[in-house]
Phi, psi and omega in degrees: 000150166315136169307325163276014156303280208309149184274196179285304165333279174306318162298322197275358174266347186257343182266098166333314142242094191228356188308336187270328165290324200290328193295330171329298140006272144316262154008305175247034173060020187260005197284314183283327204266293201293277202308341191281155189296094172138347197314118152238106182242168197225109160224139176256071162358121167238120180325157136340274178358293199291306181312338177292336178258006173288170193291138154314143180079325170342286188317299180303312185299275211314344181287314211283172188304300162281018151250041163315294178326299206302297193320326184315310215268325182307280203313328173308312180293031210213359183217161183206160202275318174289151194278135166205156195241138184318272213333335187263356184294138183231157182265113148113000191293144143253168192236135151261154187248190181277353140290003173088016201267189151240110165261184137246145210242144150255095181281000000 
């Protein structure tokens, strides 16, 4: 695929480091909602890395069947429906993401 083609899903499967999101991914059935055609989402991607820096065991719990809902809810707050490119992020901007939350942003 074109790169302007590709979903979040397709990007985040092609990045050695993203293995730990995509499996998230998996893990709370968001893989199809993310991957569908026309899907244009603003996700803030969190690396291997940054999950490496959550409390030992975080992940694995989070991983298990039964904290889907919890995982669900992490990762939504973790996408927004509107496209936005770092250049246009302004300090103090707000967002709502798919979790019904709001952030803000500090640049």
């Amino acid at each position: 695929k074109a790169d302007s083609e590709k979903t979040v899903v397709d990007v985040a499967v092609g990045s050695k480091d993203h293995t730990t999101l995509v499996a998230a991914l998996k893990a709370a059935d968001l893989v199809e909602s993310l991957a569908s055609p026309g899907g244009v989402y603003t996700v803030f991607a969190p690396t291997n890395a940054a999950f490496d820096k959550l409390p030992k065991g975080t992940v694995e719990d989070l991983l298990k069947p039964e904290h889907k809902d919890n995982l669900k809810m992490i990762l939504q707050h973790h996408a927004a429906v509107p496209i936005l490119e770092t250049k246009d992020m302004k300090d103090g901007q707000t967002m709502g993401m798919a979790d019904g939350t709001k952030v803000t942003f500090h640049v």
